[in-house]
Short mmCIF file of C-alpha atoms and ligand atoms in Angstrom, two decimals:
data_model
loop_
_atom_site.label_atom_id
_atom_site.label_comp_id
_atom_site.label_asym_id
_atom_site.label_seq_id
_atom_site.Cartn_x
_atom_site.Cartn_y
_atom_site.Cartn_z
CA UNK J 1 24.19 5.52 23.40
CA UNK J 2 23.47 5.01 19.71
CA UNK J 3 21.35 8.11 17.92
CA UNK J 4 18.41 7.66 16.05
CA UNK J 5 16.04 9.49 13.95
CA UNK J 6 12.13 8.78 13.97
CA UNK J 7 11.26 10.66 11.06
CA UNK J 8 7.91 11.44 11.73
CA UNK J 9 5.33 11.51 14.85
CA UNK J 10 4.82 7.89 15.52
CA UNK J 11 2.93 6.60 19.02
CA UNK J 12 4.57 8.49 21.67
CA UNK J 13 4.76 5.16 23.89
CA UNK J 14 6.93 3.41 21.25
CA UNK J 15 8.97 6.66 21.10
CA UNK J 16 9.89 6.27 24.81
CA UNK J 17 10.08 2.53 24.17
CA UNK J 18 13.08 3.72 21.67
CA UNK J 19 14.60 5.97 24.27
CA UNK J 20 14.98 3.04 26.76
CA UNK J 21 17.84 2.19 23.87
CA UNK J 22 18.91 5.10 22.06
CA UNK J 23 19.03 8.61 21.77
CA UNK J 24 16.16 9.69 19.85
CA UNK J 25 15.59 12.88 17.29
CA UNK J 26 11.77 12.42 17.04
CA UNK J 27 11.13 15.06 13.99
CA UNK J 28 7.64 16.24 15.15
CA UNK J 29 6.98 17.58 11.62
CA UNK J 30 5.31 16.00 8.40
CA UNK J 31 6.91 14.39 5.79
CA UNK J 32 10.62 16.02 5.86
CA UNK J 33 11.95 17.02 2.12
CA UNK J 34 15.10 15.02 1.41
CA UNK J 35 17.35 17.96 1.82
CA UNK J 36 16.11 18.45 5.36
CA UNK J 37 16.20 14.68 5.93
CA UNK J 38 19.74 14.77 4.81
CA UNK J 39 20.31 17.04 7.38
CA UNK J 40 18.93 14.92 10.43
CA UNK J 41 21.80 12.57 9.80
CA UNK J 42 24.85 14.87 9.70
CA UNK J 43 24.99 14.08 13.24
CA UNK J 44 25.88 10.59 12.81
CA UNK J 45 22.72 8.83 13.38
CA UNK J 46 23.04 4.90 13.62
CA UNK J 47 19.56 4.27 12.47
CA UNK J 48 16.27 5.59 11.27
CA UNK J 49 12.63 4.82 11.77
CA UNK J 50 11.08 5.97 8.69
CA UNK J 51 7.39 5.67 6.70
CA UNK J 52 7.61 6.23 3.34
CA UNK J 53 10.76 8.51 3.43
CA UNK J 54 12.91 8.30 0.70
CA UNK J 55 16.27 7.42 1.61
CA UNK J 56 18.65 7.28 -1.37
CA UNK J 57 22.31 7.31 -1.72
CA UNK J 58 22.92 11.24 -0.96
CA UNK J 59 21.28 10.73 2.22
CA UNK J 60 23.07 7.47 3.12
CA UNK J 61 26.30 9.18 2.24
CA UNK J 62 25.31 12.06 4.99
CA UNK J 63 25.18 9.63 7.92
CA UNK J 64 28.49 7.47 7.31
CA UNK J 65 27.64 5.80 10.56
CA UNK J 66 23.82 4.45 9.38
CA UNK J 67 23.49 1.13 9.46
CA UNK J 68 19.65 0.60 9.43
CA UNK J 69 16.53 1.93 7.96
CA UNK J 70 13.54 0.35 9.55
CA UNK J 71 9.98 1.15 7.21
CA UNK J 72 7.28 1.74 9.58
CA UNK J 73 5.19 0.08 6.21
CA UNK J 74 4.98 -3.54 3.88
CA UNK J 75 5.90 -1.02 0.95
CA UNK J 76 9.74 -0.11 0.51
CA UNK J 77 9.99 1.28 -2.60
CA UNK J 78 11.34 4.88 -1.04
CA UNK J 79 14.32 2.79 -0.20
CA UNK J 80 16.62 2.84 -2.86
CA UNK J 81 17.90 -0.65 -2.36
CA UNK J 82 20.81 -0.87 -4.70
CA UNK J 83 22.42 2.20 -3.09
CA UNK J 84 21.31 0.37 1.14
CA UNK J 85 23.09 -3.11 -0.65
CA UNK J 86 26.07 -0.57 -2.08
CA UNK J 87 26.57 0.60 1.20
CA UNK J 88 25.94 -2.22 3.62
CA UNK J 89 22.84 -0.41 5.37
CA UNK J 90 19.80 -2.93 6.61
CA UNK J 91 16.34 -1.94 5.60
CA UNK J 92 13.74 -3.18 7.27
CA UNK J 93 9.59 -3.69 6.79
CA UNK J 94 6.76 -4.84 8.18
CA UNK J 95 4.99 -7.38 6.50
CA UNK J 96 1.95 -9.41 7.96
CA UNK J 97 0.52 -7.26 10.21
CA UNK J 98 -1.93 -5.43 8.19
CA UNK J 99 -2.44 -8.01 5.59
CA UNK J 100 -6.45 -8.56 6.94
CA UNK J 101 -6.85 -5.07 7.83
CA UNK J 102 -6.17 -4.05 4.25
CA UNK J 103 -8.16 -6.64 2.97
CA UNK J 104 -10.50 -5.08 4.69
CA UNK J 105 -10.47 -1.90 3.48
CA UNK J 106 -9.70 -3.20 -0.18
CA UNK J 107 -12.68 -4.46 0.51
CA UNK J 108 -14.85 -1.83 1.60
CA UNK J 109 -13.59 0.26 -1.39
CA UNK J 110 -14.75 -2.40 -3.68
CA UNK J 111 -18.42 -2.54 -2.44
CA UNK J 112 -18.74 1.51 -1.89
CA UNK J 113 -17.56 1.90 -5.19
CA UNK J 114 -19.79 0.05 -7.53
CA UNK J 115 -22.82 0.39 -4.76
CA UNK J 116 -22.15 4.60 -5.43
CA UNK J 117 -21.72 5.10 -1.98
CA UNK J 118 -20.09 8.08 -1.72
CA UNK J 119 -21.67 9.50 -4.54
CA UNK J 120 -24.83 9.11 -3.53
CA UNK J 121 -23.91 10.15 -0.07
CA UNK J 122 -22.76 13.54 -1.19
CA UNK J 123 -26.12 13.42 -3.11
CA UNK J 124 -28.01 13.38 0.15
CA UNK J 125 -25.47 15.71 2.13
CA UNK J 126 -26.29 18.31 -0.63
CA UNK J 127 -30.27 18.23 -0.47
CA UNK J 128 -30.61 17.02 -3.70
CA UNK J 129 -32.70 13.97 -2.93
CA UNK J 130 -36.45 14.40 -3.60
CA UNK J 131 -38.00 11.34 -4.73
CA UNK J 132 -37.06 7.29 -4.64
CA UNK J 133 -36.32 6.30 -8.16
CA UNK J 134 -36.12 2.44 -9.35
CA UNK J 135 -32.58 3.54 -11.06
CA UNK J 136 -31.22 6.09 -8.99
CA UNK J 137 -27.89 5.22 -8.02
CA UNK J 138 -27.97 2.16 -9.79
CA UNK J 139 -24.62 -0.01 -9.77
CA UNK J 140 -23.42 -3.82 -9.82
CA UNK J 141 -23.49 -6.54 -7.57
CA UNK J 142 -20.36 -8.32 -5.11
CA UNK J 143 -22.24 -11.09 -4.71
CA UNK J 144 -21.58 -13.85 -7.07
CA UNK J 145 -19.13 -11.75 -9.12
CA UNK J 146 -15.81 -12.57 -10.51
CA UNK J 147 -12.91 -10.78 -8.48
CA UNK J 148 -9.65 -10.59 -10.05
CA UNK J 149 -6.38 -10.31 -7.89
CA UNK J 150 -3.40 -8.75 -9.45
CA UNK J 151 -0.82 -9.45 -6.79
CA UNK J 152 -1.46 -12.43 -5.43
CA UNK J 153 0.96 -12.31 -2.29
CA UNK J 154 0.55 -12.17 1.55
CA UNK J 155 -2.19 -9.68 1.10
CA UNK J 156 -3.57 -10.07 -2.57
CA UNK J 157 -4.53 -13.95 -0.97
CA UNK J 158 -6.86 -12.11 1.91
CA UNK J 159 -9.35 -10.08 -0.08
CA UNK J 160 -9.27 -14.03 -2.09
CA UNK J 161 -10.56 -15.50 0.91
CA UNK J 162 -12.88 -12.80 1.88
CA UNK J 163 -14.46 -13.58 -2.04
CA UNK J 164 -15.35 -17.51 -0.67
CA UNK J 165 -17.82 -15.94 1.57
CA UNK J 166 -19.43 -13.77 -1.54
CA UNK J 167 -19.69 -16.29 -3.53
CA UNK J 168 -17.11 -15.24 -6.08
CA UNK J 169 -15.26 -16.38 -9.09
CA UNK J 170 -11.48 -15.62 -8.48
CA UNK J 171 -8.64 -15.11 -10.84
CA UNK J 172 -5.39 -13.39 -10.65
CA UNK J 173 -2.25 -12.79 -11.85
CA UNK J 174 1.13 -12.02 -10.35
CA UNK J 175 3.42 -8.96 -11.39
CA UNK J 176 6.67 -8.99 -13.55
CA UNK J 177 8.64 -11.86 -12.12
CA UNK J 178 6.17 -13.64 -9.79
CA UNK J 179 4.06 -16.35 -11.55
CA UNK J 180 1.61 -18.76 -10.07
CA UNK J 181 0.93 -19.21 -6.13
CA UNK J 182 1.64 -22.63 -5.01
CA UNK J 183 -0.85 -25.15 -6.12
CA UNK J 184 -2.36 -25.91 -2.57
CA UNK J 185 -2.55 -22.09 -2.43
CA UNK J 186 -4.62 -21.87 -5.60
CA UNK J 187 -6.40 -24.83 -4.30
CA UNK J 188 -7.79 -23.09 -1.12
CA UNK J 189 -9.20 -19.96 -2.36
CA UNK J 190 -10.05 -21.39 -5.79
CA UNK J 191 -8.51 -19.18 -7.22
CA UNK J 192 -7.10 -19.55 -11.16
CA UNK J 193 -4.52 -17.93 -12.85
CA UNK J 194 -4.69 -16.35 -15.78
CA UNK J 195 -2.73 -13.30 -17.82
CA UNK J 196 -3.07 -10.14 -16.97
CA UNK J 197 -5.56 -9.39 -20.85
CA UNK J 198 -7.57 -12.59 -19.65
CA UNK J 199 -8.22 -10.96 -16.42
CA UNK J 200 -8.98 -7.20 -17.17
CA UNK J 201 -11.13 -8.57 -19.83
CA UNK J 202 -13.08 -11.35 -17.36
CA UNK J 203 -13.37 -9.45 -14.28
CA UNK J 204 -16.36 -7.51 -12.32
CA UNK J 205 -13.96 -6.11 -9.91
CA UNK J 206 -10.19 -5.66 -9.86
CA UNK J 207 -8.45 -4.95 -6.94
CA UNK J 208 -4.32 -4.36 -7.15
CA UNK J 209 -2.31 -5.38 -4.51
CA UNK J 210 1.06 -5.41 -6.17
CA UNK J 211 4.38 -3.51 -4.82
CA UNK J 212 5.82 -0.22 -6.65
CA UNK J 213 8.99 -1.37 -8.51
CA UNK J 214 9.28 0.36 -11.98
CA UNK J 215 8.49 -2.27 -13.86
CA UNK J 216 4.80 -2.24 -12.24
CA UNK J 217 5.20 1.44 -12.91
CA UNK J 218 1.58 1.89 -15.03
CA UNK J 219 0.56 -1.53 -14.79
CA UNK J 220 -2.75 -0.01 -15.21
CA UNK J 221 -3.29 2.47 -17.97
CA UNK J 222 -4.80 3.36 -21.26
CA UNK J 223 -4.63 -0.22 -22.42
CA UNK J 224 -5.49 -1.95 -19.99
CA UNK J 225 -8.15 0.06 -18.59
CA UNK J 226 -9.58 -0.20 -22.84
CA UNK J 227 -10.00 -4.23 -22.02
CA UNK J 228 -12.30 -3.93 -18.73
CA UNK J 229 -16.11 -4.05 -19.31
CA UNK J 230 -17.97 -0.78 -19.04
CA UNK J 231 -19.59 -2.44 -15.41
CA UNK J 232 -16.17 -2.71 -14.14
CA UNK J 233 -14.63 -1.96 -10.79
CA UNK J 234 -11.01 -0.85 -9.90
CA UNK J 235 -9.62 -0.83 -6.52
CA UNK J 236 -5.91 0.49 -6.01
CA UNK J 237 -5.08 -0.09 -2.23
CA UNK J 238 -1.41 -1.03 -3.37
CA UNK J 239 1.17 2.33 -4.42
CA UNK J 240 0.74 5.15 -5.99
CA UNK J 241 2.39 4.51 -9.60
CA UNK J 242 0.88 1.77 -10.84
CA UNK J 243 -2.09 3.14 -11.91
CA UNK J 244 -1.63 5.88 -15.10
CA UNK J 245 -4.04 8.17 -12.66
CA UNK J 246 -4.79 9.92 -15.67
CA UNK J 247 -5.59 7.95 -17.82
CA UNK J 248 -8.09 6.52 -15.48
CA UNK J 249 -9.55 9.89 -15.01
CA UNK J 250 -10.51 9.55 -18.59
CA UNK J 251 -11.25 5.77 -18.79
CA UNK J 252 -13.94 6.79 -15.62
CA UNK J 253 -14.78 10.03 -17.55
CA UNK J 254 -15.56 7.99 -20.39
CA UNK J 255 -17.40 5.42 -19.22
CA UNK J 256 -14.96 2.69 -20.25
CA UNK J 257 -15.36 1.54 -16.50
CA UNK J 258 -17.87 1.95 -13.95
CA UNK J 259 -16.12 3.09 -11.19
CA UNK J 260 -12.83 3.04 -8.92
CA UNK J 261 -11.74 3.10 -5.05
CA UNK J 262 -8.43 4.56 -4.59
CA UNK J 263 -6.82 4.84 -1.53
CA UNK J 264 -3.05 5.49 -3.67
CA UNK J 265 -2.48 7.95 -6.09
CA UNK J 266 0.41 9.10 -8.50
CA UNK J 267 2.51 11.67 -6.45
CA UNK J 268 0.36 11.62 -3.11
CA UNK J 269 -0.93 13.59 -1.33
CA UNK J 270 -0.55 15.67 -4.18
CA UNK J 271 -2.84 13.86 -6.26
CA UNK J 272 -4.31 14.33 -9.40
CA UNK J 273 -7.00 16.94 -9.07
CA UNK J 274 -8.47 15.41 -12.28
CA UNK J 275 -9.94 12.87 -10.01
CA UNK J 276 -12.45 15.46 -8.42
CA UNK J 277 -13.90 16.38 -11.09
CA UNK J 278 -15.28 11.95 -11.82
CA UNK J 279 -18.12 10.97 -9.64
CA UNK J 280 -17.96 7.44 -9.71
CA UNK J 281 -14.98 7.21 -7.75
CA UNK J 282 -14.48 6.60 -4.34
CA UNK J 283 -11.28 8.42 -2.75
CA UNK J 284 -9.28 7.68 0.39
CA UNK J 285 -6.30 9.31 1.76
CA UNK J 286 -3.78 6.00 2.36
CA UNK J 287 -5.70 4.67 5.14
CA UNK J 288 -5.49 1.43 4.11
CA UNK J 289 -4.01 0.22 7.61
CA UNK J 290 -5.36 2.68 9.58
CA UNK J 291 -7.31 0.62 12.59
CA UNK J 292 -5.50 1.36 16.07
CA UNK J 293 -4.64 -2.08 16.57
CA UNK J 294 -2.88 -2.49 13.33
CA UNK J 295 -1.08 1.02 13.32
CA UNK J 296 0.35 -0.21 16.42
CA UNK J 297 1.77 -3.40 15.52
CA UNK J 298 3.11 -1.81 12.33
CA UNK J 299 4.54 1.13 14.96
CA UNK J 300 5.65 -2.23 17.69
CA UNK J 301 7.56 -4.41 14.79
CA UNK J 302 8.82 -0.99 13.11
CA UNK J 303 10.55 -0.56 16.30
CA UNK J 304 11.23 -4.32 17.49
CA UNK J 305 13.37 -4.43 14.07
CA UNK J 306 15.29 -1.25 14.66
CA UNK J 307 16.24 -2.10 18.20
CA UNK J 308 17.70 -5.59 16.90
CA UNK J 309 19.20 -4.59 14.02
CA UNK J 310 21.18 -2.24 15.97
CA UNK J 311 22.51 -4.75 18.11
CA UNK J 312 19.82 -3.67 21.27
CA UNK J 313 17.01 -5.83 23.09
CA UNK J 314 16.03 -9.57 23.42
CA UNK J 315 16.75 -9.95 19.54
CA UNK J 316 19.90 -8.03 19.45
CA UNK J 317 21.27 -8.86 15.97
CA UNK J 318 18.25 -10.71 14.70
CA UNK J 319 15.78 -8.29 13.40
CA UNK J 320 12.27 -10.24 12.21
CA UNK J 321 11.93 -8.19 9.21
CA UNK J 322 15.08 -7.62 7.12
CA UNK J 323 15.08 -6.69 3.15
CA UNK J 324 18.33 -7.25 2.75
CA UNK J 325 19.77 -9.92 5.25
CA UNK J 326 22.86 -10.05 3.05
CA UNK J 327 24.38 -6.64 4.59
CA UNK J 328 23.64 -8.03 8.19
CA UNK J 329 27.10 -7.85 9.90
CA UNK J 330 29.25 -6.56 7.31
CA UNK J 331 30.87 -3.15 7.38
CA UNK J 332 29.13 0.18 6.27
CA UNK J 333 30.67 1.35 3.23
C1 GLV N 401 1.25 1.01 3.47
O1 GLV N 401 1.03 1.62 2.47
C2 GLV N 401 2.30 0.06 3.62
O2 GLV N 401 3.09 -0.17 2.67
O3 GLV N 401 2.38 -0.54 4.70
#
């Protein structure tokens, strides 16, 4: 039988689903430390289940017989893909399943936010509220707004559609080398494209749905955040990274913008304490996908890809979701 590593508790179910093929180290610990990750593989593991990992060349070098990584997320950037392409190891994602389900949440972000919900929910929580105030709490409207979309992919185009219904204005523009959607695209959620200035400087509420590469690394920081208006919204539901955390702490502290939802931070969960000490900002721990139904399909196609890639199942050698379909069938190196 071929060995695997889950590297972290997944749905027990799809754990025996992956013993039906291989035999399975299920690490029942958090996040393991690349050293002890390295570890898990000097036994020759054959793949990995991973979610948010990172798996770089030392580690592929310590299981010579790897030949896929499958990303229990749409995000990859903890695979180091020039070293998996260097070394003929598949990664795998999986895209499409939580595309609504973060739009969604990207969505309920960007109406707690500039609504004050949380602050004014800790308000209550603390006894502080005594009277009803015309501008207590006071914030900006959704409705009939202009959203702008930086990342206008599989997901950035849901929270687009969601803005038809709220009567929105839509723009957006795509990261370093993506440009426009197609026009029928554009077409459908009205949506216009514009540069990145044009939209900090037009938009009521930003939301970033862009992946981590490092040339998105700070897409968002003292500059940028300088162009918004002072009513603005930002909502980070993409990778920690591409907002200067930071600087936003001071942008917020400042009043350069009105307010944030983060569900991603810079060096999670680890985040920038800085952030506790803004009010107007609504955090989440990366729960972005986080409905049962979606968390299992994620866990489901996590698994349907490993079991293909590795030659197993009713897809043996076809896995739905490869990164790098160039390595499929060549030898590891
Ligand atoms: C979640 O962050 C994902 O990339 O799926």
């Amino acid at each position: 039988m071929q060995k695997i590593l889950v590297a972290r508790p997944i749905f027990p179910d799809v754990v025996e689903w992956l013993k039906q093929y291989f035999d399975v180290d299920a690490n029942q610990g958090d996040l393991l430390p690349t050293e002890e990750l390295t570890r898990h593989f000097t036994d020759n593991k054959d793949g990995a289940l991973t979610a948010g990992e990172p798996i770089n060349a030392s580690v592929l070098a310590a299981a010579p017989r790897l030949r896929v990584v499958s990303n229990m997320a749409v995000g990859y950037n903890n695979f180091d893909m020039a070293a998996f392409n260097a070394a003929n190891v598949l990664g795998t994602n999986t895209p499409d399943v939580l595309n609504e389900t973060t739009a969604d949440f990207g969505w309920a972000l960007m109406m707690a936010a500039p609504r004050r919900i949380a602050e004014s929910e800790h308000y209550l929580r603390a006894g502080l509220w005594q009277k009803w105030s015309y501008d207590a709490f006071i914030g900006s409207d959704l409705y009939g707004s202009t959203l702008g979309v930086i990342g206008m992919g599989r997901i950035g185009q849901a929270p687009a559609r969601r803005a038809k219904g709220f009567n929105m204005q839509v723009i957006y523009h795509n990261y370093h080398n993506r440009t426009r959607v197609l026009p029928e695209i554009e077409a459908k959620l009205n949506a216009e494209y514009v540069s990145k200035q044009d939209l900090l400087r037009r938009v009521d509420h930003v939301v970033l749905v862009l992946p981590y590469t490092q040339e998105n690394h700070h897409t968002i920081g003292t500059v940028e955040l300088a162009l918004m208006k002072p009513t603005a919204t930002l909502t980070d539901i993409a990778r920690g990274g591409i907002v200067d955390d930071a600087a936003l702490v001071e942008a917020l502290h400042a009043k350069q913008i009105a307010t944030a939802g983060l569900d991603v931070f810079e060096g999670e969960p680890n985040f920038n304490r800085d952030l506790l000490t803004v009010p107007n900002v609504v955090l989440t721990p990366h729960i972005v996908s986080a409905t049962e139904a979606t968390r299992r399909a994620m866990a489901n196609l996590a698994a349907d890809n490993l079991i293909a890639a590795l030659g197993e199942g009713p897809r043996a050698g076809r896995p739905p979701n490869p990164i790098n379909p160039d390595v499929i069938g060549k030898a590891r190196s």
